[in-house]
Amino acid sequence: MPSTSSWRVRPARPDDRDFVIGLAPRLTDGFPLPPWRTPEEVARTEAATLDLALTVLPHGNALLIAESADGKPAGLVYLERLFDYYRRPHGHVGILAVAAETEGQGVGRVLLEAAEDWAREQKLHMLSLNVFAGNERARRVYERLGYMPETLRYVKPL
Ligand SMILES: CC(C)(COP(=O)(O)OP(=O)(O)OC[C@H]1O[C@@H](n2cnc3c(N)ncnc32)[C@H](O)[C@@H]1OP(=O)(O)O)[C@@H](O)C(=O)NCCC(=O)NCCS
């Protein structure tokens, strides 16, 4: 298994499009979605966000790719500058996904460390993210890397 230092992180390029859009279905992979969301809805929305980031990256945002030493892409993180409800500017991990074949090999850690570097460069003092409550694996990864729950979003389908 490659060590964490085997992965490099760089900004996304136009020729990453197939890899980037191809990762959208990973955002519904391996955990139960809430019954009011469909995998198609989630993957379609993630793909549209990634497509926009590749086409006209909103000012201040970043789309980063982790790749192996021989240049094979392995994962991505999409970073946004946001203001929270309390008007505090912060960095937001909009999308994080690692290719299924490289899961559990340190790519997620490398991407989240790059997110922290990006946020510090932007003079942002906090990172946030949303995760489906049922995505236990991602939640354990985030907690392992120092993220803590803040608010909980409740939904009631009518
Ligand atoms: C969540 C995801 C990005 C994690 O990426 P990954 O490359 O598999 O994660 P890593 O291998 O870098 O693991 C990161 C850390 O979490 C730990 N970890 C991983 N799985 C864990 C688990 N099930 N329980 C506890 N710790 C875990 C690892 O040991 C590692 O910590 P360490 O470096 O101190 O050993 C990846 O599983 C993924 O793409 N999932 C599908 C998409 C998704 O759910 N994205 C998040 C949406 S919010």
Short mmCIF file of C-alpha atoms and ligand atoms in Angstrom, two decimals:
data_model
loop_
_atom_site.label_atom_id
_atom_site.label_comp_id
_atom_site.label_asym_id
_atom_site.label_seq_id
_atom_site.Cartn_x
_atom_site.Cartn_y
_atom_site.Cartn_z
CA MET A 1 0.00 0.00 0.00
CA PRO A 2 1.46 3.45 -0.92
CA SER A 3 2.35 5.71 2.01
CA THR A 4 0.54 9.04 2.41
CA SER A 5 3.60 10.80 0.96
CA SER A 6 3.19 8.90 -2.36
CA TRP A 7 0.28 11.17 -3.31
CA ARG A 8 0.66 14.66 -4.81
CA VAL A 9 -2.04 17.29 -4.84
CA ARG A 10 -2.41 19.83 -7.66
CA PRO A 11 -5.15 22.06 -9.14
CA ALA A 12 -7.54 20.33 -11.53
CA ARG A 13 -6.90 20.72 -15.27
CA PRO A 14 -9.33 20.53 -18.21
CA ASP A 15 -8.04 17.04 -19.06
CA ASP A 16 -9.19 15.81 -15.61
CA ARG A 17 -12.84 16.19 -16.69
CA ASP A 18 -13.60 12.48 -17.27
CA PHE A 19 -12.02 11.49 -13.96
CA VAL A 20 -13.71 14.33 -12.05
CA ILE A 21 -17.22 13.80 -13.45
CA GLY A 22 -16.74 10.03 -13.15
CA LEU A 23 -16.33 10.37 -9.38
CA ALA A 24 -19.80 11.91 -8.87
CA PRO A 25 -21.54 8.53 -8.30
CA ARG A 26 -19.04 7.85 -5.47
CA LEU A 27 -20.92 10.43 -3.43
CA THR A 28 -23.75 7.92 -2.97
CA ASP A 29 -21.56 4.84 -2.62
CA GLY A 30 -21.63 2.37 0.25
CA PHE A 31 -24.12 3.94 2.65
CA PRO A 32 -27.90 4.38 2.86
CA LEU A 33 -29.18 7.71 1.58
CA PRO A 34 -32.19 9.25 3.35
CA PRO A 35 -35.36 7.87 1.70
CA TRP A 36 -36.25 11.30 0.29
CA ARG A 37 -33.03 11.47 -1.79
CA THR A 38 -32.21 9.29 -4.79
CA PRO A 39 -28.70 8.31 -5.92
CA GLU A 40 -29.52 9.87 -9.29
CA GLU A 41 -30.40 13.23 -7.70
CA VAL A 42 -27.27 13.28 -5.57
CA ALA A 43 -24.88 12.16 -8.33
CA ARG A 44 -26.46 14.57 -10.84
CA THR A 45 -26.08 17.52 -8.48
CA GLU A 46 -22.48 16.66 -7.59
CA ALA A 47 -21.64 16.25 -11.29
CA ALA A 48 -23.19 19.65 -12.08
CA THR A 49 -21.18 21.34 -9.29
CA LEU A 50 -17.98 19.70 -10.51
CA ASP A 51 -18.73 20.56 -14.13
CA LEU A 52 -19.17 24.22 -13.15
CA ALA A 53 -15.94 24.17 -11.13
CA LEU A 54 -14.07 22.85 -14.18
CA THR A 55 -15.70 25.35 -16.52
CA VAL A 56 -15.70 28.62 -14.55
CA LEU A 57 -14.20 28.12 -11.12
CA PRO A 58 -15.92 30.66 -8.87
CA HIS A 59 -13.44 33.26 -7.56
CA GLY A 60 -11.70 32.12 -4.39
CA ASN A 61 -12.70 28.46 -4.78
CA ALA A 62 -10.37 25.57 -5.62
CA LEU A 63 -10.71 22.15 -7.21
CA LEU A 64 -7.74 19.98 -6.28
CA ILE A 65 -6.74 16.56 -7.57
CA ALA A 66 -4.67 13.96 -5.71
CA GLU A 67 -2.58 11.84 -8.03
CA SER A 68 -0.07 9.02 -7.70
CA ALA A 69 3.64 9.55 -8.29
CA ASP A 70 3.12 8.41 -11.90
CA GLY A 71 0.34 10.98 -12.46
CA LYS A 72 -2.77 8.78 -12.14
CA PRO A 73 -5.63 10.76 -10.53
CA ALA A 74 -6.94 9.18 -7.33
CA GLY A 75 -9.29 11.67 -5.70
CA LEU A 76 -10.57 15.23 -5.59
CA VAL A 77 -11.60 17.92 -3.18
CA TYR A 78 -13.72 20.94 -4.08
CA LEU A 79 -13.16 23.91 -1.78
CA GLU A 80 -15.37 26.94 -1.40
CA ARG A 81 -15.14 30.24 0.48
CA LEU A 82 -18.37 30.67 2.40
CA PHE A 83 -19.88 32.73 5.20
CA ASP A 84 -21.64 30.73 7.87
CA TYR A 85 -24.95 31.66 9.53
CA TYR A 86 -22.97 33.68 12.06
CA ARG A 87 -21.41 35.71 9.22
CA ARG A 88 -18.01 34.13 9.73
CA PRO A 89 -15.92 33.58 6.56
CA HIS A 90 -14.53 30.07 6.36
CA GLY A 91 -13.44 27.37 3.96
CA HIS A 92 -15.97 24.70 3.04
CA VAL A 93 -15.18 21.22 1.76
CA GLY A 94 -17.96 21.13 -0.83
CA ILE A 95 -17.05 17.73 -2.32
CA LEU A 96 -14.51 15.08 -1.31
CA ALA A 97 -14.25 11.81 -3.19
CA VAL A 98 -11.60 9.18 -3.66
CA ALA A 99 -11.66 6.55 -6.44
CA ALA A 100 -12.97 3.20 -5.17
CA GLU A 101 -9.74 1.40 -6.09
CA THR A 102 -7.62 3.75 -3.94
CA GLU A 103 -9.93 4.04 -0.94
CA GLY A 104 -8.23 3.50 2.42
CA GLN A 105 -4.74 4.38 1.11
CA GLY A 106 -4.36 7.86 2.55
CA VAL A 107 -5.76 9.87 -0.37
CA GLY A 108 -8.58 11.38 1.69
CA ARG A 109 -6.11 12.45 4.37
CA VAL A 110 -3.80 14.09 1.81
CA LEU A 111 -6.73 15.96 0.24
CA LEU A 112 -8.03 17.19 3.59
CA GLU A 113 -4.52 18.30 4.57
CA ALA A 114 -4.34 20.21 1.28
CA ALA A 115 -7.71 21.77 2.16
CA GLU A 116 -6.20 23.02 5.42
CA ASP A 117 -3.19 24.47 3.60
CA TRP A 118 -5.54 26.20 1.13
CA ALA A 119 -7.66 27.63 3.95
CA ARG A 120 -4.61 28.95 5.80
CA GLU A 121 -3.29 30.57 2.62
CA GLN A 122 -6.67 32.27 2.26
CA LYS A 123 -6.44 33.48 5.90
CA LEU A 124 -9.51 31.39 6.73
CA HIS A 125 -9.57 30.06 10.27
CA MET A 126 -12.10 27.26 9.99
CA LEU A 127 -13.16 24.49 7.61
CA SER A 128 -16.69 23.09 7.43
CA LEU A 129 -18.38 20.30 5.51
CA ASN A 130 -21.71 18.50 5.20
CA VAL A 131 -22.00 14.74 5.35
CA PHE A 132 -25.06 12.49 5.08
CA ALA A 133 -25.86 11.16 8.54
CA GLY A 134 -25.76 7.59 7.22
CA ASN A 135 -22.27 7.95 5.71
CA GLU A 136 -20.58 6.36 8.71
CA ARG A 137 -17.29 5.75 6.93
CA ALA A 138 -16.81 9.37 5.89
CA ARG A 139 -17.89 10.55 9.35
CA ARG A 140 -15.25 8.37 10.98
CA VAL A 141 -12.60 9.69 8.57
CA TYR A 142 -13.57 13.29 9.39
CA GLU A 143 -13.57 12.68 13.12
CA ARG A 144 -10.21 10.92 12.85
CA LEU A 145 -8.86 14.05 11.14
CA GLY A 146 -10.17 16.45 13.77
CA TYR A 147 -13.62 17.51 12.50
CA MET A 148 -16.40 17.78 15.07
CA PRO A 149 -20.17 17.99 14.58
CA GLU A 150 -21.61 21.47 14.99
CA THR A 151 -25.29 21.93 13.97
CA LEU A 152 -27.48 19.01 12.84
CA ARG A 153 -29.86 19.60 9.92
CA TYR A 154 -33.29 17.99 10.40
CA VAL A 155 -35.69 17.36 7.53
CA LYS A 156 -39.39 16.38 7.53
CA PRO A 157 -40.77 15.28 4.16
CA LEU A 158 -44.34 16.55 3.70
C1 LIG B 1 -14.53 9.31 2.69
C2 LIG B 1 -13.33 9.14 1.77
C3 LIG B 1 -13.07 10.43 1.02
C4 LIG B 1 -12.10 8.80 2.62
O1 LIG B 1 -10.97 8.73 1.76
P1 LIG B 1 -9.83 7.62 1.99
O2 LIG B 1 -8.77 7.91 1.02
O3 LIG B 1 -10.44 6.28 1.97
O4 LIG B 1 -9.36 7.99 3.48
P2 LIG B 1 -7.90 7.74 4.09
O5 LIG B 1 -7.40 6.40 3.67
O6 LIG B 1 -7.03 8.90 3.76
O7 LIG B 1 -8.22 7.75 5.64
C5 LIG B 1 -8.18 8.97 6.38
C6 LIG B 1 -8.03 8.66 7.84
O8 LIG B 1 -9.25 8.10 8.33
C7 LIG B 1 -8.98 6.81 8.90
N1 LIG B 1 -10.10 5.93 8.56
C8 LIG B 1 -10.47 5.51 7.36
N2 LIG B 1 -11.56 4.72 7.46
C9 LIG B 1 -11.86 4.67 8.76
C10 LIG B 1 -12.88 4.01 9.49
N3 LIG B 1 -13.82 3.27 8.88
N4 LIG B 1 -12.89 4.16 10.84
C11 LIG B 1 -11.96 4.92 11.45
N5 LIG B 1 -10.96 5.57 10.80
C12 LIG B 1 -10.93 5.44 9.47
C13 LIG B 1 -7.71 6.32 8.25
O9 LIG B 1 -7.04 5.37 9.07
C14 LIG B 1 -6.95 7.62 8.13
O10 LIG B 1 -6.35 8.01 9.34
P3 LIG B 1 -4.75 7.78 9.56
O11 LIG B 1 -4.08 8.45 8.38
O12 LIG B 1 -4.49 8.47 10.85
O13 LIG B 1 -4.55 6.29 9.59
C15 LIG B 1 -13.54 7.96 0.76
O14 LIG B 1 -13.89 6.82 1.50
C16 LIG B 1 -14.61 8.23 -0.28
O15 LIG B 1 -14.34 8.82 -1.32
N6 LIG B 1 -15.85 7.78 0.00
C17 LIG B 1 -16.94 7.92 -0.98
C18 LIG B 1 -17.33 9.38 -1.14
C19 LIG B 1 -17.68 10.02 0.17
O16 LIG B 1 -18.36 9.46 1.02
N7 LIG B 1 -17.19 11.27 0.33
C20 LIG B 1 -17.48 12.07 1.49
C21 LIG B 1 -18.78 12.77 1.28
S1 LIG B 1 -19.17 13.84 2.63
#
